[in-house]
Short mmCIF file of C-alpha atoms and ligand atoms in Angstrom, two decimals:
data_model
loop_
_atom_site.label_atom_id
_atom_site.label_comp_id
_atom_site.label_asym_id
_atom_site.label_seq_id
_atom_site.Cartn_x
_atom_site.Cartn_y
_atom_site.Cartn_z
CA UNK A 1 -8.04 0.71 18.23
CA UNK A 2 -8.39 3.79 16.05
CA UNK A 3 -8.05 7.25 17.62
CA UNK A 4 -11.41 8.62 18.71
CA UNK A 5 -11.11 11.47 16.25
CA UNK A 6 -11.34 10.32 12.64
CA UNK A 7 -8.12 11.40 10.91
CA UNK A 8 -8.23 13.90 8.08
CA UNK A 9 -7.69 12.54 4.55
CA UNK A 10 -4.28 12.52 2.88
CA UNK A 11 -4.42 14.81 -0.14
CA UNK A 12 -2.35 15.45 -3.22
CA UNK A 13 -3.34 18.53 -5.24
CA UNK A 14 -2.06 19.04 -8.79
CA UNK A 15 1.20 17.30 -7.90
CA UNK A 16 3.95 16.88 -10.42
CA UNK A 17 7.25 15.08 -9.97
CA UNK A 18 10.24 15.33 -12.26
CA UNK A 19 13.37 13.22 -12.06
CA UNK A 20 15.74 15.22 -14.25
CA UNK A 21 14.02 15.38 -17.63
CA UNK A 22 11.59 12.59 -16.84
CA UNK A 23 8.12 13.59 -15.66
CA UNK A 24 7.10 10.68 -13.40
CA UNK A 25 3.89 12.27 -12.08
CA UNK A 26 2.06 14.89 -14.07
CA UNK A 27 -0.71 16.93 -12.44
CA UNK A 28 -2.35 14.41 -10.12
CA UNK A 29 -5.16 15.05 -7.63
CA UNK A 30 -5.65 12.22 -5.16
CA UNK A 31 -7.52 11.91 -1.87
CA UNK A 32 -7.07 8.98 0.50
CA UNK A 33 -9.78 8.64 3.11
CA UNK A 34 -9.78 6.84 6.47
CA UNK A 35 -11.75 3.58 6.58
CA UNK A 36 -11.17 3.05 2.87
CA UNK A 37 -9.33 0.35 0.95
CA UNK A 38 -7.76 2.29 -1.88
CA UNK A 39 -5.99 0.58 -4.80
CA UNK A 40 -3.50 2.48 -6.94
CA UNK A 41 -3.27 0.49 -10.13
CA UNK A 42 -1.08 0.94 -13.17
CA UNK A 43 1.56 -0.68 -15.34
CA UNK A 44 5.25 -0.71 -14.33
CA UNK A 45 6.72 2.78 -14.40
CA UNK A 46 3.32 4.54 -14.34
CA UNK A 47 4.19 6.48 -11.17
CA UNK A 48 2.54 4.42 -8.40
CA UNK A 49 5.56 4.28 -6.09
CA UNK A 50 6.22 7.98 -6.55
CA UNK A 51 2.58 8.76 -5.65
CA UNK A 52 2.75 6.46 -2.62
CA UNK A 53 5.93 8.18 -1.45
CA UNK A 54 4.26 11.58 -1.85
CA UNK A 55 1.23 10.40 0.16
CA UNK A 56 3.67 9.39 2.90
CA UNK A 57 5.44 12.75 2.75
CA UNK A 58 8.69 10.98 1.77
CA UNK A 59 9.03 12.52 -1.69
CA UNK A 60 8.61 16.25 -2.25
CA UNK A 61 6.61 17.10 -5.36
CA UNK A 62 8.27 19.35 -7.95
CA UNK A 63 4.97 21.28 -8.04
CA UNK A 64 1.57 21.09 -6.35
CA UNK A 65 0.55 20.51 -2.75
CA UNK A 66 0.65 17.55 -0.38
CA UNK A 67 -1.42 17.48 2.78
CA UNK A 68 -0.53 14.70 5.22
CA UNK A 69 -2.45 14.72 8.52
CA UNK A 70 -0.54 14.51 11.79
CA UNK A 71 -1.30 10.83 12.42
CA UNK A 72 0.84 7.70 12.28
CA UNK A 73 1.51 6.27 8.83
CA UNK A 74 2.77 2.74 8.22
CA UNK A 75 4.46 1.57 5.09
CA UNK A 76 6.29 -1.35 3.50
CA UNK A 77 8.08 -1.04 0.19
CA UNK A 78 9.36 -3.78 -2.05
CA UNK A 79 12.84 -3.73 -0.48
CA UNK A 80 13.14 -5.25 3.01
CA UNK A 81 13.15 -2.71 5.81
CA UNK A 82 13.99 -4.97 8.78
CA UNK A 83 17.31 -5.72 10.48
CA UNK A 84 18.63 -8.85 8.78
CA UNK A 85 20.87 -9.93 11.67
CA UNK A 86 18.18 -9.68 14.37
CA UNK A 87 15.49 -12.27 15.03
CA UNK A 88 11.86 -11.64 14.11
CA UNK A 89 10.98 -10.98 17.76
CA UNK A 90 13.96 -8.63 18.21
CA UNK A 91 12.95 -6.69 15.09
CA UNK A 92 9.46 -6.24 16.53
CA UNK A 93 10.95 -5.12 19.85
CA UNK A 94 13.22 -2.54 18.26
CA UNK A 95 10.58 -1.11 15.91
CA UNK A 96 7.94 -1.31 18.65
CA UNK A 97 10.13 0.59 21.12
CA UNK A 98 10.92 3.26 18.51
CA UNK A 99 7.26 3.85 17.73
CA UNK A 100 5.87 3.43 21.25
CA UNK A 101 3.88 0.37 20.22
CA UNK A 102 1.64 -1.52 22.62
CA UNK A 103 3.39 -4.93 23.11
CA UNK A 104 0.03 -6.75 23.23
CA UNK A 105 -0.88 -5.34 19.83
CA UNK A 106 2.57 -6.29 18.44
CA UNK A 107 2.06 -9.86 19.69
CA UNK A 108 -1.40 -9.97 18.12
CA UNK A 109 0.03 -8.78 14.77
CA UNK A 110 2.78 -11.40 14.95
CA UNK A 111 0.25 -14.13 15.52
CA UNK A 112 -2.30 -12.87 13.00
CA UNK A 113 0.35 -12.83 10.26
CA UNK A 114 1.53 -16.32 11.26
CA UNK A 115 4.95 -14.99 12.26
CA UNK A 116 4.80 -16.34 15.81
CA UNK A 117 6.12 -19.69 14.55
CA UNK A 118 9.33 -18.03 13.30
CA UNK A 119 9.74 -15.43 16.06
CA UNK A 120 13.16 -16.85 17.10
CA UNK A 121 14.57 -17.01 13.55
CA UNK A 122 17.18 -14.59 12.24
CA UNK A 123 15.33 -12.27 9.83
CA UNK A 124 18.01 -12.63 7.13
CA UNK A 125 17.32 -16.38 6.98
CA UNK A 126 13.58 -16.04 6.38
CA UNK A 127 11.92 -17.06 3.12
CA UNK A 128 10.63 -14.29 0.84
CA UNK A 129 7.07 -14.65 2.13
CA UNK A 130 8.00 -14.43 5.81
CA UNK A 131 10.38 -11.58 5.08
CA UNK A 132 7.55 -9.57 3.50
CA UNK A 133 5.23 -10.43 6.36
CA UNK A 134 7.84 -9.24 8.83
CA UNK A 135 8.00 -5.86 7.08
CA UNK A 136 4.23 -5.67 7.20
CA UNK A 137 4.27 -6.54 10.92
CA UNK A 138 6.83 -3.78 11.54
CA UNK A 139 4.65 -1.31 9.65
CA UNK A 140 1.62 -2.43 11.67
CA UNK A 141 3.14 -2.57 15.14
CA UNK A 142 2.31 1.08 15.87
CA UNK A 143 -1.24 0.52 14.55
CA UNK A 144 -0.98 3.28 11.96
CA UNK A 145 -4.06 5.30 11.01
CA UNK A 146 -3.04 4.81 7.38
CA UNK A 147 -1.19 1.80 6.00
CA UNK A 148 0.39 2.36 2.57
CA UNK A 149 1.95 -0.65 0.85
CA UNK A 150 3.87 -0.91 -2.41
CA UNK A 151 3.05 -4.17 -4.25
CA UNK A 152 2.49 -5.97 -0.93
CA UNK A 153 1.77 -9.40 -2.42
CA UNK A 154 4.88 -9.65 -4.58
CA UNK A 155 5.79 -13.28 -5.18
CA UNK A 156 3.93 -14.69 -2.18
CA UNK A 157 2.15 -18.03 -2.58
CA UNK A 158 -1.60 -17.93 -3.18
CA UNK A 159 -2.59 -19.01 0.33
CA UNK A 160 -0.40 -16.36 1.97
CA UNK A 161 -1.72 -13.77 -0.49
CA UNK A 162 -5.30 -14.58 0.39
CA UNK A 163 -4.58 -14.37 4.12
CA UNK A 164 -2.80 -11.04 3.79
CA UNK A 165 -5.57 -9.54 1.69
CA UNK A 166 -8.15 -10.71 4.26
CA UNK A 167 -6.05 -9.15 6.99
CA UNK A 168 -5.86 -5.83 5.11
CA UNK A 169 -9.64 -5.93 4.64
CA UNK A 170 -10.10 -6.38 8.39
CA UNK A 171 -7.69 -3.53 9.06
CA UNK A 172 -9.86 -1.30 6.88
CA UNK A 173 -13.01 -2.61 8.58
CA UNK A 174 -11.54 -1.43 11.90
CA UNK A 175 -11.56 2.12 10.50
CA UNK A 176 -8.01 2.50 9.18
CA UNK A 177 -7.08 3.73 5.72
CA UNK A 178 -5.36 1.13 3.54
CA UNK A 179 -3.61 2.02 0.27
CA UNK A 180 -1.96 -0.58 -1.93
CA UNK A 181 -0.16 -0.10 -5.21
CA UNK A 182 -0.42 -3.02 -7.57
CA UNK A 183 -0.49 -4.09 -11.17
CA UNK A 184 -2.61 -7.10 -10.25
CA UNK A 185 -5.92 -5.70 -9.14
CA UNK A 186 -7.87 -8.95 -9.15
CA UNK A 187 -6.24 -10.04 -5.90
CA UNK A 188 -7.85 -7.11 -4.08
CA UNK A 189 -11.18 -7.22 -5.92
CA UNK A 190 -13.21 -8.39 -2.92
CA UNK A 191 -12.11 -5.48 -0.75
CA UNK A 192 -11.34 -2.44 -2.88
CA UNK A 193 -13.44 0.67 -2.03
CA UNK A 194 -11.74 3.14 -4.33
CA UNK A 195 -9.82 2.58 -7.50
CA UNK A 196 -7.27 4.98 -8.95
CA UNK A 197 -5.83 3.98 -12.29
CA UNK A 198 -2.58 5.63 -13.28
CA UNK A 199 -0.86 5.60 -16.63
CA UNK A 200 2.29 7.49 -17.55
CA UNK A 201 2.09 9.68 -14.46
CA UNK A 202 -1.53 10.73 -14.94
CA UNK A 203 -4.79 9.57 -13.41
CA UNK A 204 -6.96 7.79 -15.98
CA UNK A 205 -9.74 6.85 -13.59
CA UNK A 206 -10.50 7.58 -9.95
CA UNK A 207 -13.80 6.28 -8.69
CA UNK A 208 -15.52 4.79 -5.62
CA UNK A 209 -16.67 1.17 -5.57
CA UNK A 210 -20.21 1.93 -6.76
CA UNK A 211 -18.88 3.25 -10.06
CA UNK A 212 -16.73 0.40 -11.25
CA UNK A 213 -17.72 -3.10 -12.37
CA UNK A 214 -17.96 -5.62 -9.54
CA UNK A 215 -16.26 -8.41 -11.47
CA UNK A 216 -13.15 -8.92 -13.56
CA UNK A 217 -11.47 -5.73 -12.45
CA UNK A 218 -8.17 -6.76 -14.01
CA UNK A 219 -9.70 -6.85 -17.51
CA UNK A 220 -11.41 -3.52 -16.85
CA UNK A 221 -8.09 -1.97 -15.84
CA UNK A 222 -6.12 -3.42 -18.76
CA UNK A 223 -8.77 -2.26 -21.26
CA UNK A 224 -8.75 1.28 -19.84
CA UNK A 225 -4.97 1.46 -20.17
CA UNK A 226 -5.02 0.03 -23.70
CA UNK A 227 -7.66 2.50 -24.84
CA UNK A 228 -5.58 5.35 -23.34
CA UNK A 229 -2.52 4.08 -25.23
CA UNK A 230 -4.48 3.85 -28.49
CA UNK A 231 -5.80 7.39 -28.19
CA UNK A 232 -2.31 8.87 -27.67
P1 ADP B 1 5.72 2.40 -10.62
O1 ADP B 1 5.72 2.28 -9.13
O2 ADP B 1 4.34 2.55 -11.20
O3 ADP B 1 6.50 1.30 -11.30
P2 ADP B 1 7.56 4.64 -10.23
O4 ADP B 1 6.90 5.72 -9.47
O5 ADP B 1 8.51 3.74 -9.51
O6 ADP B 1 6.43 3.78 -11.00
O7 ADP B 1 8.37 5.27 -11.45
C1 ADP B 1 7.79 6.22 -12.36
C2 ADP B 1 8.90 6.67 -13.30
O8 ADP B 1 9.84 7.45 -12.57
C3 ADP B 1 9.69 5.53 -13.93
O9 ADP B 1 10.01 5.89 -15.26
C4 ADP B 1 10.91 5.43 -13.05
O10 ADP B 1 12.01 4.90 -13.78
C5 ADP B 1 11.13 6.88 -12.66
N1 ADP B 1 11.77 7.03 -11.32
C6 ADP B 1 11.24 6.62 -10.15
N2 ADP B 1 12.06 6.94 -9.13
C7 ADP B 1 13.14 7.56 -9.68
C8 ADP B 1 14.34 8.13 -9.15
N3 ADP B 1 14.58 8.14 -7.84
N4 ADP B 1 15.21 8.68 -10.02
C9 ADP B 1 14.96 8.70 -11.35
N5 ADP B 1 13.84 8.19 -11.91
C10 ADP B 1 12.95 7.62 -11.11
#
């Protein structure tokens, strides 16, 4: 269940991030609200992961302000974050104990993600799809107020993708904030509430659901990026 009090939004104000001479994020304002499915979309290298890390308070901006409310945040990046030599169940136990998770909720997450059938397997032996789902389960076991995921669908098969997206939609429906970074927006089209399009470290477009076309979001996104490239 969500805390009784609705959490404050996560906010980035005029943030900039330099890595040496490279400007990865250049003057971005971004607000992530609770109860919202927020997609950060952009080509490779556009700054999505850097923005996600700033929203999590993991990366300090070179300039600008980050406001992260004092609530639990869950995340899963593209690299595995579990213990490879422990079983699935042991991973859940360790992460659950560290975050004070409710064991009933952890069990429900395991089952809902279809991980209960591999709970006794060593995590390092799991297929790519199960490995990603385990990371998601570990992020979810403390029932975070905000769940922020970097390219969560990766190379999963289409059935698993669909199930995960449905699950994320339900997580949002329960009042949590969900943020995903992706370069394949179409997969989230049925659920997305807010769309932020980034290109070369800047926001090209940041609008709620009512403002963007209901269908063929991927074409919409690609055309926006191409027209930005042409006007450079
Ligand atoms: P995306 O997630 O959209 O692919 P990133 O935020 O990962 O974009 O990267 C934005 C830019 O910043 C890229 O040019 C990338 O090479 C660079 N970058 C990201 N992280 C680092 C880092 N730790 N050190 C140096 N450059 C980085």
